[in-house]
C-alpha cells in the first residue's frame, strides 16, 4: 500500500561504519564541527495521503566524540561522509515467544538498514555476573581473581555491605528527582504516592483536554548545524538549551525569566534534575569557527531556578583537556564519559570525585543516572570487547554489582538504572540501525541477569545511541516491573493509514504480560515516562488531527486522554517537526513542551521553524 509521508525535521545522520584500525593511544585533540554539519532538512507539513511512498527517516542521534582510546572505534571526522555501511549479519536467535504485531514488511520509517557497523557474532551463553570485582573506586588495573569458596563468600558479603551503605535511599537531600516528563526511558523509582491522578499516578485528567498553544520559541539563527540538547521542567521554570546559552522561560507564558550565557555551544545535557533543581551539561570552552570545534571539554552544573552556572571544570590528559561524549546526574553527582574514560564531580562544589587513570586497561565509556549511577565499562580490543555493566556508588565510584555482557557486543545503552535495563544490538542483528536487538534486565543489587528480551528491529520501534550517548534511548520505558516497547507502524484499517501499539514485557520472566495499548487508526504511540504505576505516552497524529498525551493504566492498560493539540495546519506543522523519535518531549499537569535537539541554517527568510512549542489545557 501507499505509505504516509515521513516525519520532517530529521536529525543529522551519524557517520562511521565498520571496525576501526588499531592505533597507539593519543591524547585527546580538539575535533572539527560543533554538532552535525550535514545538511539538515526543514520540516514539511504532512500532506494529505500521498500517491507514492516517501523516503523513510534515517536513524542516528548524538554525534561522534573524541576518539582517544586505542581500542575505541574511530568515526569519520566531522563534515566527512560515512563509509559504505556493512551488510547486516545473520540475526541472533528468535524471540522468546511470538511477538505481537509482526509486520509482513519493515514498518514505516524503519527500513532494513545495517546497524552500527561492528562485525556480527553469534552470541554465546551470557556469562555469570561478578560482584565487586572492579572495586577500589574507578581503578582500571587488571585484577587477577583467586577463585576460592571463601573469597567468593567474602566478595558477596562486601558487595552487600557497599550496596546497603551507599545506596543513598535514606538521604532525602541526595535523591534525584525524576526528569519531569522526559523523553528518555529512565523510569526511576515507582511513584505510587500521588493522588487525584489516573490509577495511582500524579497526572490529573483536565476538565477540558483540548490544548491551546502557550508559546513558541523561534529557531536561533546559525550558519551551521548546532546541538541544542537539553530541556528541563521544574515548578518554576521551563529551561531549554540554545546556541551557547540556556534560557529559562515562564512555563505558562513563555516570557524569559533568565538567560545563562556560555562561552561555547552545549554538546550534551543530562535529562536528570536533582531535588534542588540542578542539572549538568557539557559544553565547548569557546565559540568554534565554522566546521571546527573547540572540543567538548567543559563540564558544568546549572541551577535551573536561577540560571546560575554554579561551576565549570575540565580534566586534562597530559597537556590536553579530555573531550566528553555524554553526561548524567545521579543523586548529587555529575558523571561524564568518553572513549578516554570517565570522571565525576560533586554537584554542589564541583569537586573532582574520580578521573581516568593513565594505566587503565578498561575505561568508562559513559554512565546512566537518576536514582542510581550505572557505568558502561569497556574492556578489551575492538571485535573482542567485553562490556561491564556496573552499578556504582555515586560518591566514591565503588562497584556495588557488575554484570559482564557476552564478548563481542561493542555498544550498550542504559534504558533505566532503576530498574536496571540495558539495550544492545547483539551481533548487529537488529538490521535497522536502531542499535537494539535485545534488552537485558539486571538485578542492580547482585549483578544477576534476570532475563533477556529479544526485540527484533522489524517488529519493535525502540532505538538507542550506545556509541557515544549511553542514555539516548527513545520509544522505550522501564518501570513498574515492566518494559514498555512501541511496535513498528503497520497498516491501519483506513486508506493510507498506519498505526501501532505499546506492548509490555515482564522484567523478571521476559515474557509479554498480555497488556497491549492500541494507538488507534492513523495514530502512533510512543512511551515517554512513568507516572507512578502508569505510563505516559505521546500519540503522533494523522495528517488532519493534533497529537495527544495519554495515560496508560499500569494494571488495566486503559488509555486515558490527558491532552490533545490543535488540529489546524499551522500548529500541526510545528508539532510534527518535533516528533519523539528525535526531539525532546516533556509533559506534566496539562502542559506539553516539545523542543528541537538541533538548530540549523534556515532555508529561507520565509521559513518559520521553532526551537520550542508549548501547549496547555485550560482545565
XYZ file of C-alpha atoms in Angstrom:
619
model
C 0.000 0.000 0.000
C 0.995 3.570 -0.352
C 2.729 4.876 2.755
C 2.036 8.195 4.552
C 4.610 10.994 4.453
C 7.759 10.775 6.596
C 8.120 12.905 9.731
C 10.060 16.096 8.957
C 12.948 17.765 10.749
C 15.041 14.627 10.974
C 18.250 14.785 12.964
C 21.553 14.611 11.127
C 22.843 11.170 10.440
C 25.604 9.542 12.349
C 28.655 8.678 10.312
C 31.041 5.817 10.529
C 30.706 2.136 9.896
C 32.957 -0.866 10.057
C 35.671 -1.811 12.537
C 38.362 0.697 13.377
C 42.047 0.344 12.781
C 44.217 -0.279 15.811
C 46.497 2.594 16.654
C 48.603 3.793 19.526
C 46.862 5.806 22.275
C 46.794 9.526 21.623
C 45.893 12.369 23.923
C 42.527 13.982 23.185
C 42.559 16.507 20.366
C 40.040 19.194 19.515
C 37.611 17.989 16.914
C 36.146 19.819 13.972
C 32.485 20.688 13.886
C 30.166 21.535 16.750
C 27.227 19.330 16.085
C 26.322 17.813 12.779
C 27.486 19.696 9.730
C 25.453 17.539 7.382
C 22.643 19.250 5.537
C 19.527 19.392 7.695
C 16.182 19.082 6.013
C 13.498 21.554 7.081
C 10.183 20.315 8.419
C 7.397 19.841 5.928
C 3.733 19.965 6.645
C 2.223 16.485 6.497
C 0.144 16.478 3.299
C -2.947 14.532 2.506
C -2.264 10.893 1.736
C 0.390 10.834 -0.999
C 0.311 8.925 -4.228
C 3.777 7.498 -3.797
C 5.697 6.148 -0.849
C 8.193 8.711 0.549
C 11.690 8.001 1.729
C 11.737 6.863 5.373
C 13.713 8.730 8.018
C 17.216 7.578 8.805
C 18.367 6.609 12.277
C 21.023 8.293 14.277
C 21.279 10.563 17.264
C 24.138 12.110 19.148
C 27.426 12.887 17.494
C 30.843 11.278 17.428
C 33.117 12.403 20.218
C 36.884 12.489 20.501
C 38.424 9.090 19.984
C 41.298 8.922 22.374
C 41.143 5.297 23.483
C 43.248 2.894 21.417
C 40.505 0.288 21.461
C 37.633 2.582 20.528
C 36.102 2.663 17.042
C 37.175 5.673 15.006
C 34.305 7.513 13.296
C 34.974 9.796 10.344
C 35.897 13.399 11.021
C 33.085 15.902 11.265
C 31.952 17.008 7.881
C 33.164 13.832 6.180
C 30.625 11.380 4.759
C 30.477 7.920 6.328
C 31.962 4.988 4.543
C 29.712 2.453 2.916
C 27.777 0.569 5.581
C 28.444 -3.058 6.192
C 25.782 -5.571 5.383
C 23.775 -6.828 8.364
C 24.959 -10.099 9.794
C 22.625 -13.005 10.467
C 20.473 -12.158 13.468
C 20.715 -13.820 16.810
C 18.157 -16.469 17.527
C 14.416 -15.929 17.635
C 12.123 -14.141 20.078
C 11.480 -15.901 23.342
C 7.842 -16.074 22.254
C 5.874 -14.988 19.211
C 5.973 -11.206 19.251
C 2.781 -9.289 18.805
C 2.276 -7.277 15.667
C 4.976 -8.812 13.460
C 4.550 -6.927 10.182
C 4.989 -8.615 6.832
C 7.403 -5.887 5.789
C 9.532 -3.298 7.584
C 7.370 -0.717 9.318
C 7.068 2.875 8.220
C 10.202 4.794 8.947
C 12.230 1.690 9.685
C 13.786 0.292 6.515
C 16.169 -2.603 6.701
C 19.441 -0.848 7.390
C 22.762 -2.111 8.666
C 23.441 -1.372 12.313
C 26.304 0.485 13.870
C 28.887 -1.351 11.871
C 30.705 -3.829 14.042
C 31.029 -7.373 12.734
C 28.216 -9.647 13.779
C 28.975 -12.564 16.050
C 26.573 -15.221 17.253
C 26.321 -14.599 20.983
C 27.248 -17.248 23.414
C 25.556 -18.049 26.682
C 25.744 -14.922 28.854
C 28.488 -15.043 31.435
C 27.661 -15.185 35.079
C 27.606 -11.876 36.918
C 30.532 -10.915 39.110
C 30.145 -8.811 42.205
C 32.559 -6.102 43.173
C 35.489 -7.299 41.084
C 36.379 -3.800 39.998
C 36.207 -2.253 43.447
C 38.555 0.347 44.819
C 36.984 3.386 43.193
C 37.238 3.551 39.405
C 40.582 1.735 39.380
C 41.061 0.131 35.993
C 44.070 -2.092 36.630
C 43.837 -5.715 35.569
C 42.690 -7.814 38.517
C 43.744 -11.435 38.996
C 40.930 -13.179 40.829
C 41.724 -16.137 43.013
C 38.756 -18.452 42.764
C 38.047 -19.953 46.150
C 34.846 -20.529 48.012
C 35.885 -18.421 50.999
C 36.906 -15.495 48.800
C 33.648 -15.708 46.858
C 31.655 -15.532 50.077
C 33.670 -12.532 51.250
C 33.107 -10.748 47.944
C 29.368 -11.309 48.163
C 29.241 -10.001 51.726
C 31.365 -6.958 50.860
C 29.215 -6.154 47.826
C 26.104 -6.379 50.008
C 27.662 -4.014 52.563
C 28.587 -1.488 49.867
C 25.071 -1.633 48.447
C 23.431 -1.201 51.828
C 25.655 1.661 52.967
C 25.877 3.686 49.763
C 22.533 3.458 48.009
C 21.502 6.824 49.411
C 17.916 5.695 49.925
C 17.666 7.293 53.372
C 19.256 10.594 52.396
C 16.405 12.713 51.043
C 18.729 15.556 50.070
C 20.645 13.362 47.680
C 17.746 11.715 45.889
C 17.385 12.700 42.273
C 14.041 13.937 41.111
C 12.966 12.069 38.016
C 13.126 14.181 34.906
C 9.655 15.630 34.633
C 8.144 14.102 31.546
C 11.442 13.339 29.872
C 11.776 11.570 26.557
C 14.275 9.080 27.872
C 13.414 5.635 29.087
C 14.517 6.032 32.703
C 11.555 5.038 34.776
C 13.138 5.965 38.090
C 11.556 4.889 41.348
C 7.915 3.955 41.096
C 5.951 6.873 42.456
C 2.826 5.435 43.949
C 2.094 8.166 46.444
C 0.246 10.523 44.121
C -3.403 11.361 44.494
C -6.061 12.591 42.144
C -4.360 11.017 39.160
C -5.237 8.206 36.806
C -4.962 4.874 38.605
C -2.381 5.919 41.220
C -0.347 8.376 39.151
C 0.072 12.097 39.811
C -1.152 13.274 36.426
C -4.731 14.520 36.654
C -7.219 14.438 33.809
C -8.058 18.074 32.939
C -11.691 19.118 32.824
C -11.076 20.047 29.202
C -8.342 18.114 27.405
C -8.311 20.428 24.360
C -4.997 22.313 24.382
C -4.008 25.721 23.052
C -0.578 26.998 22.082
C 1.020 28.531 25.184
C 4.097 29.909 23.438
C 6.646 29.199 20.716
C 10.364 29.990 20.635
C 11.802 30.664 17.168
C 14.773 28.628 15.997
C 18.005 30.561 16.733
C 19.929 31.755 13.695
C 23.063 29.871 12.724
C 25.072 29.102 9.617
C 25.792 25.557 10.775
C 24.072 22.648 12.497
C 24.392 23.023 16.260
C 23.393 20.705 19.088
C 20.705 22.219 21.331
C 20.156 19.179 23.547
C 18.722 19.830 26.978
C 15.269 20.750 28.226
C 14.078 20.689 31.816
C 10.900 21.464 33.714
C 10.652 22.491 37.372
C 7.809 24.012 39.387
C 9.022 27.472 38.388
C 10.847 27.218 35.069
C 10.896 25.548 31.682
C 14.552 25.686 30.595
C 15.945 24.975 27.148
C 19.421 24.959 25.598
C 20.017 27.366 22.743
C 23.250 28.271 20.977
C 25.888 28.942 23.658
C 23.181 29.653 26.222
C 20.449 28.169 28.339
C 17.243 30.153 28.759
C 14.635 29.832 31.487
C 11.040 30.558 30.478
C 7.843 31.054 32.428
C 6.135 27.652 31.995
C 2.754 29.186 31.158
C 3.565 32.463 29.395
C 6.911 31.771 27.772
C 8.424 35.026 28.982
C 12.164 34.853 29.653
C 12.970 34.569 33.340
C 16.735 34.284 32.932
C 19.455 33.676 30.360
C 22.655 31.832 31.227
C 25.331 32.668 28.656
C 28.018 30.069 27.939
C 31.403 30.571 26.248
C 30.562 27.916 23.645
C 27.749 25.633 22.445
C 26.221 22.899 24.587
C 27.402 19.445 23.495
C 25.410 17.187 25.824
C 22.981 17.608 28.699
C 21.668 15.354 31.441
C 17.936 14.717 31.443
C 18.021 14.232 35.216
C 17.419 17.001 37.766
C 18.297 16.918 41.468
C 15.690 17.608 44.133
C 17.049 21.161 44.440
C 16.611 21.690 40.673
C 20.184 21.387 39.453
C 21.457 19.597 36.386
C 24.709 19.093 34.470
C 25.866 19.942 30.958
C 28.937 19.526 28.740
C 29.896 22.485 26.555
C 32.715 23.933 24.474
C 35.055 26.454 26.140
C 34.687 28.950 23.278
C 32.736 29.551 20.097
C 34.171 27.473 17.267
C 34.885 28.625 13.780
C 32.709 27.195 11.031
C 33.242 23.467 10.566
C 35.632 23.330 13.514
C 35.448 22.658 17.222
C 36.984 23.847 20.442
C 36.340 20.405 21.965
C 33.532 19.485 24.361
C 35.825 19.702 27.373
C 33.852 21.733 29.915
C 31.547 20.144 32.492
C 29.233 22.432 34.411
C 26.321 22.449 36.863
C 23.454 24.878 36.456
C 20.767 25.981 38.904
C 17.552 25.771 36.895
C 15.640 28.084 39.232
C 18.068 30.980 38.862
C 20.040 30.151 35.709
C 23.329 30.449 37.575
C 26.231 28.362 36.311
C 27.424 27.009 39.654
C 30.801 25.747 38.441
C 32.599 24.527 35.332
C 35.552 22.154 35.235
C 37.762 20.301 32.765
C 40.067 17.294 33.186
C 43.388 17.024 31.392
C 45.131 14.053 29.885
C 48.710 15.230 29.700
C 48.549 18.808 28.488
C 45.227 18.458 26.635
C 41.711 18.541 28.082
C 39.564 15.450 27.620
C 36.606 15.831 25.301
C 33.458 14.321 26.822
C 30.777 12.437 24.901
C 27.997 12.254 27.483
C 26.900 13.496 30.907
C 24.412 12.373 33.528
C 23.334 13.180 37.072
C 22.753 10.624 39.824
C 21.828 11.826 43.296
C 24.321 14.705 43.765
C 26.987 13.513 41.331
C 27.607 14.620 37.758
C 29.343 11.900 35.721
C 30.855 12.222 32.243
C 32.182 9.554 29.899
C 34.276 9.290 26.775
C 36.469 6.875 24.864
C 39.316 8.071 27.074
C 37.491 7.168 30.281
C 35.086 8.667 32.791
C 35.090 11.286 35.522
C 32.684 12.503 38.178
C 32.108 15.727 40.103
C 30.193 16.745 43.195
C 27.140 18.704 42.024
C 27.376 21.260 44.825
C 31.084 22.111 44.856
C 32.416 20.833 41.545
C 34.953 18.711 43.436
C 36.515 16.019 41.239
C 35.492 12.612 42.590
C 37.368 10.423 40.103
C 39.003 10.627 36.693
C 40.661 8.336 34.116
C 43.987 6.791 35.102
C 46.912 6.589 32.660
C 47.402 2.863 33.233
C 43.752 1.917 32.819
C 43.174 -1.245 30.800
C 39.414 -0.640 30.786
C 37.515 2.619 30.549
C 34.115 4.062 31.436
C 32.525 4.947 28.098
C 29.544 6.542 29.799
C 27.017 6.463 32.600
C 23.311 6.254 33.285
C 21.898 8.354 36.088
C 18.754 9.125 38.022
C 18.036 7.092 41.142
C 21.287 5.140 40.709
C 24.581 5.563 38.836
C 25.436 2.836 36.316
C 28.638 2.683 34.261
C 29.126 1.102 30.845
C 32.711 -0.029 31.164
C 34.633 -1.305 28.139
C 37.462 -3.815 28.312
C 39.475 -5.457 25.559
C 40.152 -4.645 21.952
C 37.623 -3.990 19.254
C 35.933 -7.148 17.941
C 36.798 -8.861 21.227
C 35.248 -6.300 23.532
C 33.564 -7.100 26.803
C 31.163 -4.612 28.364
C 30.827 -4.477 32.143
C 27.539 -3.017 33.374
C 28.392 -1.704 36.841
C 26.098 -0.314 39.492
C 28.419 2.073 41.344
C 28.325 4.360 44.370
C 27.830 7.920 43.054
C 30.044 9.423 45.754
C 33.037 7.092 45.579
C 32.780 5.107 42.354
C 32.946 1.842 44.315
C 31.379 -1.080 42.470
C 28.184 -2.378 44.079
C 27.493 -5.036 41.486
C 28.599 -5.955 37.984
C 27.213 -7.852 35.036
C 29.584 -8.869 32.235
C 27.973 -8.993 28.827
C 28.902 -11.573 26.197
C 32.157 -10.771 24.406
C 31.796 -9.174 21.007
C 28.971 -6.797 21.940
C 30.555 -3.447 21.174
C 27.911 -0.968 22.323
C 25.236 -0.865 25.019
C 22.755 1.756 26.152
C 21.193 2.260 29.553
C 17.420 2.335 29.250
C 16.925 2.716 33.001
C 19.040 2.491 36.146
C 16.133 1.631 38.479
C 15.016 -0.915 37.349
C 18.320 -1.654 35.644
C 17.712 -2.324 31.961
C 20.351 -2.259 29.226
C 19.830 -2.365 25.456
C 22.299 -3.766 22.916
C 22.450 -4.781 19.279
C 23.752 -8.328 19.643
C 25.692 -9.464 16.608
C 24.395 -6.447 14.698
C 21.173 -8.400 14.316
C 18.696 -5.528 14.644
C 19.315 -4.808 10.986
C 17.637 -1.388 11.004
C 20.206 0.918 12.571
C 18.153 1.156 15.771
C 21.017 -0.075 17.950
C 18.735 -2.541 19.719
C 18.081 -6.238 19.210
C 17.866 -7.322 22.867
C 17.117 -5.877 26.291
C 18.896 -7.140 29.410
C 17.084 -6.896 32.740
C 19.657 -6.972 35.555
C 19.348 -7.157 39.324
C 21.171 -3.975 40.370
C 21.899 -5.355 43.840
C 23.582 -8.589 42.784
C 24.500 -8.100 39.119
C 22.481 -11.188 38.188
C 20.858 -11.258 34.762
C 17.143 -11.625 35.386
C 16.061 -12.048 31.789
C 16.941 -11.209 28.211
C 14.182 -9.914 25.956
C 14.551 -10.336 22.217
C 13.112 -7.368 20.300
C 13.588 -7.719 16.531
C 14.134 -4.413 14.792
C 11.440 -5.069 12.222
C 8.861 -5.560 14.978
C 9.739 -3.003 17.654
C 10.458 0.700 17.203
C 12.722 1.445 20.167
C 16.169 2.747 19.322
C 19.284 3.832 21.227
C 22.602 5.539 20.552
C 25.023 3.431 22.547
C 28.051 4.687 20.648
C 28.548 7.975 22.495
C 25.378 8.774 24.465
C 24.626 5.977 26.880
C 21.152 7.193 27.866
C 19.833 8.261 24.480
C 17.017 5.713 24.122
C 13.687 6.590 22.529
C 10.272 4.902 22.497
C 11.348 2.668 25.382
C 10.402 2.968 29.061
C 11.120 0.662 32.015
C 9.210 0.817 35.289
C 6.581 -0.895 37.420
C 8.404 -4.191 36.849
C 7.839 -3.969 33.108
C 9.478 -2.938 29.861
C 7.227 -0.918 27.561
C 8.036 -1.005 23.831
C 6.431 0.607 20.798
C 5.820 -1.683 17.876
C 6.734 -0.572 14.380
C 3.945 1.088 12.452
C 1.838 -1.241 10.335
C -1.234 -0.961 8.152
C -4.309 0.519 9.753
C -7.905 -0.096 8.741
C -8.368 3.080 6.702
C -6.950 4.027 3.342
C -3.303 5.116 3.586
C -3.466 4.794 7.375
C -0.964 3.238 9.738
C -0.974 2.559 13.439
C 0.958 0.758 16.166
C 0.770 -0.477 19.746
C 2.680 -0.408 23.035
C 3.489 -3.868 24.375
C 4.522 -4.698 27.960
C 7.134 -7.310 28.951
C 7.779 -8.656 32.431
C 11.290 -7.659 33.563
C 11.711 -10.850 35.601
C 10.471 -13.500 33.191
C 10.992 -11.690 29.887
C 7.532 -12.747 28.730
C 4.841 -10.489 27.372
C 2.339 -9.632 30.093
C -0.604 -9.675 27.689
C -1.031 -5.918 28.124
C -1.384 -4.014 24.869
C -2.389 -0.409 24.202
C -3.540 0.377 20.688
C -2.818 3.790 19.196
C -5.941 3.898 17.050
C -6.194 4.217 13.295
C -3.825 6.862 11.935
C -2.062 7.400 15.290
C 1.260 6.044 16.561
C 2.065 5.571 20.272
C 5.448 6.319 21.873
C 6.068 5.773 25.616
C 7.607 8.809 27.358
C 7.956 8.098 31.074
C 6.396 6.520 34.143
C 3.797 8.234 36.318
C 3.770 6.041 39.395
C 2.442 2.684 38.151
C 1.092 4.281 34.970
C 2.733 5.044 31.647
C 2.676 8.470 29.974
C 2.749 8.241 26.176
C 2.582 10.523 23.147
C 0.276 9.809 20.200
C 1.661 11.029 16.899
C -1.330 12.325 14.945
C -2.604 11.575 11.457
C -2.332 14.296 8.833
C -5.582 16.020 9.823
C -5.520 15.962 13.652
C -3.411 17.151 16.583
C -1.221 14.922 18.703
C -2.219 13.646 22.126
C -0.741 12.862 25.521
C -2.331 9.832 27.163
C -2.007 7.936 30.423
C -1.982 4.137 30.231
C -3.109 2.440 33.435
C -0.393 0.126 34.745
C -2.894 -2.602 35.587
C -5.796 -2.491 33.163
C -3.845 -0.746 30.363
C -6.841 1.517 29.854
C -5.856 4.559 27.786
C -6.988 7.950 29.139
C -6.515 11.120 27.125
C -4.838 13.928 29.070
C -4.242 16.486 26.302
C -4.997 16.969 22.602
C -3.242 19.582 20.473
C -4.988 21.853 17.953
C -5.628 20.319 14.541
C -5.105 23.415 12.402
C -2.380 23.005 9.819
C -0.049 25.782 11.016
C 0.079 24.322 14.523
C 0.297 20.748 13.315
C 3.253 21.635 11.087
C 5.202 22.796 14.135
C 4.209 19.767 16.201
C 5.151 17.224 13.562
C 8.594 18.775 13.230
C 9.273 17.661 16.813
C 8.284 14.028 16.982
C 9.588 11.817 19.824
C 11.946 9.791 17.640
C 14.443 12.657 17.638
C 13.115 15.547 19.732
C 12.610 16.257 23.427
C 9.118 15.988 24.899
C 8.175 16.936 28.464
C 4.666 16.711 29.896
C 3.177 17.442 33.304
C -0.181 18.589 34.656
C -1.803 19.622 31.415
C 1.262 21.216 29.790
C 3.265 19.783 26.920
C 6.686 21.067 25.837
C 8.238 19.912 22.565
C 11.705 21.075 21.528
C 14.296 20.513 18.820
C 17.614 18.835 19.636
C 19.421 20.720 16.856
C 19.475 24.209 15.392
C 20.403 24.621 11.759
C 20.646 27.138 8.986
C 17.299 28.352 7.716
C 16.359 27.539 4.148
C 14.937 30.991 3.544
C 13.606 34.186 5.130
C 10.023 32.941 4.925
C 10.807 29.623 6.561
C 9.342 29.527 10.083
C 10.925 26.977 12.368
C 10.832 26.698 16.121
C 13.131 25.614 18.901
C 10.243 25.154 21.371
C 6.486 24.692 21.079
C 4.466 24.642 24.311
C 0.830 23.591 24.637
C -1.551 23.673 27.595
C -5.092 22.801 28.602
C -7.446 25.237 30.319
C -8.941 22.700 32.694
